[in-house]
PDB file of C-alpha atoms and ligand atoms in Angstrom:
ATOM      1  CA  UNK A   1     161.301  85.371  82.894  1.00 97.00           C
ATOM      2  CA  UNK A   2     158.882  85.701  85.795  1.00 96.00           C
ATOM      3  CA  UNK A   3     155.820  87.901  85.812  1.00 94.00           C
ATOM      4  CA  UNK A   4     153.136  88.583  88.347  1.00 92.00           C
ATOM      5  CA  UNK A   5     151.156  91.303  90.035  1.00 91.00           C
ATOM      6  CA  UNK A   6     152.672  93.199  92.966  1.00 88.00           C
ATOM      7  CA  UNK A   7     153.263  90.866  95.926  1.00 86.00           C
ATOM      8  CA  UNK A   8     152.421  87.794  93.835  1.00 90.00           C
ATOM      9  CA  UNK A   9     155.667  86.286  95.062  1.00 85.00           C
ATOM     10  CA  UNK A  10     158.083  87.210  92.281  1.00 88.00           C
ATOM     11  CA  UNK A  11     160.870  88.161  94.680  1.00 85.00           C
ATOM     12  CA  UNK A  12     160.429  85.101  96.892  1.00 84.00           C
ATOM     13  CA  UNK A  13     160.238  82.650  93.973  1.00 91.00           C
ATOM     14  CA  UNK A  14     163.229  84.343  92.287  1.00 93.00           C
ATOM     15  CA  UNK A  15     165.322  83.713  95.397  1.00 90.00           C
ATOM     16  CA  UNK A  16     164.409  79.978  95.362  1.00 92.00           C
ATOM     17  CA  UNK A  17     164.927  79.579  91.608  1.00 94.00           C
ATOM     18  CA  UNK A  18     168.231  81.472  91.377  1.00 95.00           C
ATOM     19  CA  UNK A  19     169.631  79.592  94.416  1.00 94.00           C
ATOM     20  CA  UNK A  20     168.719  76.219  92.878  1.00 95.00           C
ATOM     21  CA  UNK A  21     169.821  76.903  89.281  1.00 95.00           C
ATOM     22  CA  UNK A  22     172.667  79.379  89.801  1.00 97.00           C
ATOM     23  CA  UNK A  23     170.951  81.988  87.626  1.00 97.00           C
ATOM     24  CA  UNK A  24     171.506  85.746  87.928  1.00 97.00           C
ATOM     25  CA  UNK A  25     168.365  87.502  89.258  1.00 97.00           C
ATOM     26  CA  UNK A  26     167.709  90.661  87.261  1.00 97.00           C
ATOM     27  CA  UNK A  27     164.758  92.658  88.613  1.00 96.00           C
ATOM     28  CA  UNK A  28     163.768  95.846  86.794  1.00 96.00           C
ATOM     29  CA  UNK A  29     162.274  97.229  90.014  1.00 94.00           C
ATOM     30  CA  UNK A  30     165.528  96.643  91.916  1.00 94.00           C
ATOM     31  CA  UNK A  31     167.601  98.248  89.139  1.00 97.00           C
ATOM     32  CA  UNK A  32     165.322 101.288  89.250  1.00 97.00           C
ATOM     33  CA  UNK A  33     165.457 101.508  93.046  1.00 96.00           C
ATOM     34  CA  UNK A  34     169.256 101.449  92.829  1.00 96.00           C
ATOM     35  CA  UNK A  35     169.124 104.416  90.398  1.00 96.00           C
ATOM     36  CA  UNK A  36     166.775 106.237  92.814  1.00 96.00           C
ATOM     37  CA  UNK A  37     169.040 105.506  95.785  1.00 96.00           C
ATOM     38  CA  UNK A  38     172.076 106.732  93.805  1.00 97.00           C
ATOM     39  CA  UNK A  39     170.253 109.957  92.960  1.00 97.00           C
ATOM     40  CA  UNK A  40     171.061 109.644  89.259  1.00 96.00           C
ATOM     41  CA  UNK A  41     169.186 111.672  86.651  1.00 96.00           C
ATOM     42  CA  UNK A  42     167.326 108.521  85.596  1.00 96.00           C
ATOM     43  CA  UNK A  43     166.578 107.718  89.231  1.00 97.00           C
ATOM     44  CA  UNK A  44     165.055 111.148  89.845  1.00 97.00           C
ATOM     45  CA  UNK A  45     162.864 110.799  86.746  1.00 97.00           C
ATOM     46  CA  UNK A  46     161.919 107.191  87.581  1.00 97.00           C
ATOM     47  CA  UNK A  47     160.887 108.064  91.141  1.00 96.00           C
ATOM     48  CA  UNK A  48     157.999 110.235  89.876  1.00 96.00           C
ATOM     49  CA  UNK A  49     156.475 107.286  88.015  1.00 95.00           C
ATOM     50  CA  UNK A  50     157.214 104.716  90.706  1.00 94.00           C
ATOM     51  CA  UNK A  51     155.466 106.854  93.335  1.00 92.00           C
ATOM     52  CA  UNK A  52     152.335 106.748  91.162  1.00 90.00           C
ATOM     53  CA  UNK A  53     152.615 103.019  90.441  1.00 88.00           C
ATOM     54  CA  UNK A  54     153.037 103.810  86.753  1.00 92.00           C
ATOM     55  CA  UNK A  55     155.546 102.253  84.368  1.00 94.00           C
ATOM     56  CA  UNK A  56     158.802 104.185  84.110  1.00 96.00           C
ATOM     57  CA  UNK A  57     159.394 105.372  80.511  1.00 96.00           C
ATOM     58  CA  UNK A  58     161.098 102.909  78.167  1.00 95.00           C
ATOM     59  CA  UNK A  59     163.979 105.287  77.433  1.00 94.00           C
ATOM     60  CA  UNK A  60     165.093 104.694  81.024  1.00 96.00           C
ATOM     61  CA  UNK A  61     164.136 101.039  81.595  1.00 97.00           C
ATOM     62  CA  UNK A  62     164.978  99.322  78.297  1.00 96.00           C
ATOM     63  CA  UNK A  63     168.640 100.350  78.080  1.00 94.00           C
ATOM     64  CA  UNK A  64     169.107  99.672  81.794  1.00 96.00           C
ATOM     65  CA  UNK A  65     167.805  96.077  81.464  1.00 97.00           C
ATOM     66  CA  UNK A  66     169.637  95.450  78.176  1.00 96.00           C
ATOM     67  CA  UNK A  67     172.939  96.538  79.750  1.00 95.00           C
ATOM     68  CA  UNK A  68     172.408  94.256  82.754  1.00 97.00           C
ATOM     69  CA  UNK A  69     171.485  91.241  80.565  1.00 96.00           C
ATOM     70  CA  UNK A  70     174.667  91.733  78.544  1.00 95.00           C
ATOM     71  CA  UNK A  71     176.942  91.674  81.588  1.00 97.00           C
ATOM     72  CA  UNK A  72     179.303  88.701  81.828  1.00 97.00           C
ATOM     73  CA  UNK A  73     177.672  86.987  84.834  1.00 98.00           C
ATOM     74  CA  UNK A  74     174.239  86.913  83.170  1.00 97.00           C
ATOM     75  CA  UNK A  75     175.747  85.690  79.903  1.00 96.00           C
ATOM     76  CA  UNK A  76     177.736  82.908  81.608  1.00 97.00           C
ATOM     77  CA  UNK A  77     175.249  81.705  84.274  1.00 97.00           C
ATOM     78  CA  UNK A  78     171.963  82.524  82.587  1.00 97.00           C
ATOM     79  CA  UNK A  79     169.390  85.006  83.921  1.00 97.00           C
ATOM     80  CA  UNK A  80     166.019  85.138  85.589  1.00 98.00           C
ATOM     81  CA  UNK A  81     164.383  88.386  84.445  1.00 97.00           C
ATOM     82  CA  UNK A  82     161.839  89.737  86.930  1.00 96.00           C
ATOM     83  CA  UNK A  83     159.348  92.497  86.197  1.00 93.00           C
ATOM     84  CA  UNK A  84     160.423  92.996  82.599  1.00 96.00           C
ATOM     85  CA  UNK A  85     158.995  93.202  79.911  1.00 95.00           C
ATOM     86  CA  UNK A  86     155.831  94.960  81.021  1.00 93.00           C
ATOM     87  CA  UNK A  87     154.738  96.184  77.599  1.00 91.00           C
ATOM     88  CA  UNK A  88     154.877  95.055  73.981  1.00 91.00           C
ATOM     89  CA  UNK A  89     157.482  97.719  73.222  1.00 93.00           C
ATOM     90  CA  UNK A  90     159.693  96.444  76.026  1.00 96.00           C
ATOM     91  CA  UNK A  91     159.348  92.873  74.738  1.00 95.00           C
ATOM     92  CA  UNK A  92     160.058  94.032  71.185  1.00 95.00           C
ATOM     93  CA  UNK A  93     163.324  95.597  72.393  1.00 95.00           C
ATOM     94  CA  UNK A  94     164.480  92.125  73.519  1.00 95.00           C
ATOM     95  CA  UNK A  95     163.129  90.404  70.400  1.00 94.00           C
ATOM     96  CA  UNK A  96     165.231  92.817  68.315  1.00 94.00           C
ATOM     97  CA  UNK A  97     168.291  91.464  70.129  1.00 92.00           C
ATOM     98  CA  UNK A  98     167.029  87.887  69.718  1.00 93.00           C
ATOM     99  CA  UNK A  99     166.744  87.616  73.503  1.00 94.00           C
ATOM    100  CA  UNK A 100     163.964  85.197  74.432  1.00 95.00           C
ATOM    101  CA  UNK A 101     163.290  83.229  77.623  1.00 96.00           C
ATOM    102  CA  UNK A 102     163.245  79.423  77.784  1.00 96.00           C
ATOM    103  CA  UNK A 103     160.384  79.717  80.287  1.00 96.00           C
ATOM    104  CA  UNK A 104     157.922  82.519  81.151  1.00 96.00           C
ATOM    105  CA  UNK A 105     156.588  81.915  84.674  1.00 95.00           C
ATOM    106  CA  UNK A 106     153.252  83.632  85.299  1.00 94.00           C
ATOM    107  CA  UNK A 107     152.304  83.916  88.986  1.00 93.00           C
ATOM    108  CA  UNK A 108     148.520  84.178  89.480  1.00 91.00           C
ATOM    109  CA  UNK A 109     147.168  85.306  92.869  1.00 90.00           C
ATOM    110  CA  UNK A 110     143.688  86.699  93.746  1.00 88.00           C
ATOM    111  CA  UNK A 111     143.867  90.508  94.120  1.00 85.00           C
ATOM    112  CA  UNK A 112     142.351  90.671  97.634  1.00 83.00           C
ATOM    113  CA  UNK A 113     145.205  88.500  98.879  1.00 87.00           C
ATOM    114  CA  UNK A 114     147.772  90.713  97.112  1.00 89.00           C
ATOM    115  CA  UNK A 115     146.709  93.902  98.920  1.00 89.00           C
ATOM    116  CA  UNK A 116     146.960  92.181 102.300  1.00 89.00           C
ATOM    117  CA  UNK A 117     150.398  90.804 101.341  1.00 88.00           C
ATOM    118  CA  UNK A 118     151.723  94.204 100.231  1.00 90.00           C
ATOM    119  CA  UNK A 119     150.605  96.146 103.272  1.00 91.00           C
ATOM    120  CA  UNK A 120     152.316  93.673 105.607  1.00 93.00           C
ATOM    121  CA  UNK A 121     155.462  93.192 103.486  1.00 92.00           C
ATOM    122  CA  UNK A 122     158.797  94.226 104.947  1.00 95.00           C
ATOM    123  CA  UNK A 123     162.424  93.947 103.784  1.00 94.00           C
ATOM    124  CA  UNK A 124     165.546  93.249 105.812  1.00 96.00           C
ATOM    125  CA  UNK A 125     168.078  95.738 104.397  1.00 95.00           C
ATOM    126  CA  UNK A 126     170.956  93.671 105.801  1.00 96.00           C
ATOM    127  CA  UNK A 127     170.104  90.283 104.222  1.00 94.00           C
ATOM    128  CA  UNK A 128     167.685  91.361 101.480  1.00 90.00           C
ATOM    129  CA  UNK A 129     165.206  88.787 102.806  1.00 90.00           C
ATOM    130  CA  UNK A 130     161.487  89.519 102.369  1.00 88.00           C
ATOM    131  CA  UNK A 131     159.168  89.111 105.404  1.00 92.00           C
ATOM    132  CA  UNK A 132     155.461  89.550 106.100  1.00 92.00           C
ATOM    133  CA  UNK A 133     154.459  90.807 109.560  1.00 94.00           C
ATOM    134  CA  UNK A 134     151.660  88.202 109.757  1.00 91.00           C
ATOM    135  CA  UNK A 135     152.531  85.336 107.377  1.00 89.00           C
ATOM    136  CA  UNK A 136     156.341  85.338 107.475  1.00 91.00           C
ATOM    137  CA  UNK A 137     157.415  87.274 110.592  1.00 95.00           C
ATOM    138  CA  UNK A 138     161.073  88.048 111.306  1.00 96.00           C
ATOM    139  CA  UNK A 139     162.955  85.445 113.349  1.00 96.00           C
ATOM    140  CA  UNK A 140     164.337  87.832 115.975  1.00 97.00           C
ATOM    141  CA  UNK A 141     163.491  91.237 117.551  1.00 96.00           C
ATOM    142  CA  UNK A 142     166.783  92.548 116.135  1.00 97.00           C
ATOM    143  CA  UNK A 143     165.673  91.759 112.576  1.00 97.00           C
ATOM    144  CA  UNK A 144     162.186  93.141 113.268  1.00 97.00           C
ATOM    145  CA  UNK A 145     163.703  96.425 114.486  1.00 97.00           C
ATOM    146  CA  UNK A 146     165.627  97.018 111.226  1.00 97.00           C
ATOM    147  CA  UNK A 147     162.928  95.998 108.735  1.00 97.00           C
ATOM    148  CA  UNK A 148     161.998  98.591 106.101  1.00 96.00           C
ATOM    149  CA  UNK A 149     158.844  99.079 104.030  1.00 95.00           C
ATOM    150  CA  UNK A 150     158.876 100.132 100.373  1.00 89.00           C
ATOM    151  CA  UNK A 151     157.411 103.595  99.828  1.00 88.00           C
ATOM    152  CA  UNK A 152     155.046 102.152  97.187  1.00 86.00           C
ATOM    153  CA  UNK A 153     153.846  99.329  99.466  1.00 91.00           C
ATOM    154  CA  UNK A 154     150.804 101.237 100.722  1.00 89.00           C
ATOM    155  CA  UNK A 155     147.197 100.164 100.059  1.00 88.00           C
ATOM    156  CA  UNK A 156     146.617 103.248  97.907  1.00 89.00           C
ATOM    157  CA  UNK A 157     149.729 102.761  95.778  1.00 89.00           C
ATOM    158  CA  UNK A 158     149.447  99.000  95.387  1.00 89.00           C
ATOM    159  CA  UNK A 159     145.980  99.481  93.867  1.00 89.00           C
ATOM    160  CA  UNK A 160     147.568 101.775  91.262  1.00 88.00           C
ATOM    161  CA  UNK A 161     150.292  99.183  90.614  1.00 88.00           C
ATOM    162  CA  UNK A 162     147.666  96.436  90.249  1.00 90.00           C
ATOM    163  CA  UNK A 163     145.795  98.556  87.684  1.00 90.00           C
ATOM    164  CA  UNK A 164     149.043  99.081  85.749  1.00 86.00           C
ATOM    165  CA  UNK A 165     149.794  95.356  85.893  1.00 89.00           C
ATOM    166  CA  UNK A 166     146.337  94.412  84.560  1.00 87.00           C
ATOM    167  CA  UNK A 167     146.715  96.900  81.716  1.00 84.00           C
ATOM    168  CA  UNK A 168     150.050  95.484  80.573  1.00 85.00           C
ATOM    169  CA  UNK A 169     150.253  91.778  81.317  1.00 85.00           C
ATOM    170  CA  UNK A 170     147.861  90.579  78.565  1.00 83.00           C
ATOM    171  CA  UNK A 171     149.884  92.395  75.869  1.00 84.00           C
ATOM    172  CA  UNK A 172     153.094  90.672  76.920  1.00 91.00           C
ATOM    173  CA  UNK A 173     151.626  87.160  77.335  1.00 92.00           C
ATOM    174  CA  UNK A 174     150.770  86.919  73.636  1.00 89.00           C
ATOM    175  CA  UNK A 175     154.474  87.298  72.763  1.00 93.00           C
ATOM    176  CA  UNK A 176     155.570  84.419  75.002  1.00 95.00           C
ATOM    177  CA  UNK A 177     152.545  82.128  74.581  1.00 93.00           C
ATOM    178  CA  UNK A 178     154.813  79.204  73.580  1.00 95.00           C
ATOM    179  CA  UNK A 179     156.825  79.233  76.821  1.00 96.00           C
ATOM    180  CA  UNK A 180     154.303  80.338  79.478  1.00 95.00           C
ATOM    181  CA  UNK A 181     153.975  78.246  82.655  1.00 95.00           C
ATOM    182  CA  UNK A 182     151.067  79.525  84.818  1.00 93.00           C
ATOM    183  CA  UNK A 183     151.577  79.055  88.572  1.00 92.00           C
ATOM    184  CA  UNK A 184     148.441  79.626  90.626  1.00 87.00           C
ATOM    185  CA  UNK A 185     148.077  80.644  94.251  1.00 76.00           C
ATOM    186  CA  UNK A 186     147.135  78.000  96.749  1.00 63.00           C
ATOM    187  CA  UNK A 187     150.481  76.452  97.494  1.00 50.00           C
ATOM    188  CA  UNK A 188     152.797  77.717 100.177  1.00 46.00           C
ATOM    189  CA  UNK A 189     156.032  79.145  98.884  1.00 49.00           C
ATOM    190  CA  UNK A 190     158.279  76.108  99.154  1.00 46.00           C
ATOM    191  CA  UNK A 191     155.754  73.515  97.901  1.00 46.00           C
ATOM    192  CA  UNK A 192     154.801  75.905  95.090  1.00 48.00           C
ATOM    193  CA  UNK A 193     158.452  76.004  94.125  1.00 53.00           C
ATOM    194  CA  UNK A 194     158.927  72.225  94.495  1.00 47.00           C
ATOM    195  CA  UNK A 195     155.727  71.448  92.595  1.00 48.00           C
ATOM    196  CA  UNK A 196     156.531  73.687  89.660  1.00 50.00           C
ATOM    197  CA  UNK A 197     160.293  73.616  89.584  1.00 48.00           C
ATOM    198  CA  UNK A 198     160.248  70.700  87.119  1.00 43.00           C
ATOM    199  CA  UNK A 199     159.594  73.152  84.308  1.00 43.00           C
ATOM    200  CA  UNK A 200     162.637  75.334  84.955  1.00 41.00           C
TER     201      UNK A 200
HETATM  202  N1  ADP B 301     159.604  96.828  83.290  1.00 75.73           N
HETATM  203  C1  ADP B 301     159.280  98.000  83.875  1.00 75.73           C
HETATM  204  N2  ADP B 301     158.946  99.067  83.112  1.00 75.73           N
HETATM  205  C2  ADP B 301     158.621 100.264  83.678  1.00 75.73           C
HETATM  206  N3  ADP B 301     158.579 100.486  85.012  1.00 75.73           N
HETATM  207  C3  ADP B 301     158.886  99.443  85.818  1.00 75.73           C
HETATM  208  C4  ADP B 301     159.255  98.157  85.303  1.00 75.73           C
HETATM  209  N4  ADP B 301     159.504  97.321  86.348  1.00 75.73           N
HETATM  210  C5  ADP B 301     159.302  98.059  87.479  1.00 75.73           C
HETATM  211  N5  ADP B 301     158.928  99.333  87.163  1.00 75.73           N
HETATM  212  C6  ADP B 301     158.622 100.424  88.116  1.00 75.73           C
HETATM  213  O1  ADP B 301     159.131 100.068  89.395  1.00 75.73           O
HETATM  214  C7  ADP B 301     158.043  99.896  90.331  1.00 75.73           C
HETATM  215  C8  ADP B 301     158.338  98.733  91.256  1.00 75.73           C
HETATM  216  O2  ADP B 301     158.406  97.560  90.462  1.00 75.73           O
HETATM  217  P1  ADP B 301     158.546  96.127  91.207  1.00 75.73           P
HETATM  218  O3  ADP B 301     159.625  96.191  92.219  1.00 75.73           O
HETATM  219  O4  ADP B 301     158.612  95.089  90.145  1.00 75.73           O
HETATM  220  O5  ADP B 301     157.185  96.026  92.025  1.00 75.73           O
HETATM  221  P2  ADP B 301     155.790  95.436  91.490  1.00 75.73           P
HETATM  222  O6  ADP B 301     155.876  93.969  91.684  1.00 75.73           O
HETATM  223  O7  ADP B 301     154.803  96.132  92.333  1.00 75.73           O
HETATM  224  O8  ADP B 301     155.657  95.840  90.063  1.00 75.73           O
HETATM  225  C9  ADP B 301     156.796  99.681  89.456  1.00 75.73           C
HETATM  226  O9  ADP B 301     155.628 100.096  90.161  1.00 75.73           O
HETATM  227  C10 ADP B 301     157.103 100.611  88.274  1.00 75.73           C
HETATM  228  O10 ADP B 301     156.865 101.958  88.655  1.00 75.73           O
END
């Protein structure tokens, strides 16, 4: 499992970890965005909460994540669960199925840096690669032209998401205290990964 505040680097570290270990990346936020894009009933409900940076109700998220964890690829290759659980009740739902992580990676980044990261974050819809207009600019003008920005990646909304994260992270950490590996800001992405990848 990997946990961290918005723009703490979950997505970027997940890409490095899943490439190296052949794990299946399961991100609750991505699953929800797929429901929103598909216009499903759950997606329409979830959108209201996501626009406010609030947690989407468990009756939508828990079954969605459980189903994805139980799919054959995750069972065979192993999974890296990103952005779930975000509450004790969500963690309890996995405990009830005897689903526990071998490692719980906790990314820790100062909040002022997070806001700057979010506002400049962009996504390439063709490759799925994450860029930052200042710190990790796109390689070509063609890529730059097609980059998209998440609707909740505004300064106003990221502050709501940070508040939600602070409210929930402490509850969850107590459940995984035996497998937590804290990873603090200060290393660039690749050296951070290299330095800490011994634990995975
Ligand atoms: N485990 C979860 N439980 C409830 N809502 C979630 C969960 N994970 C993600 N969401 C919703 O999806 C939004 C985007 O999540 P995510 O892509 O992980 O971005 P962030 O890193 O900002 O949390 C969150 O702001 C929240 O509204």
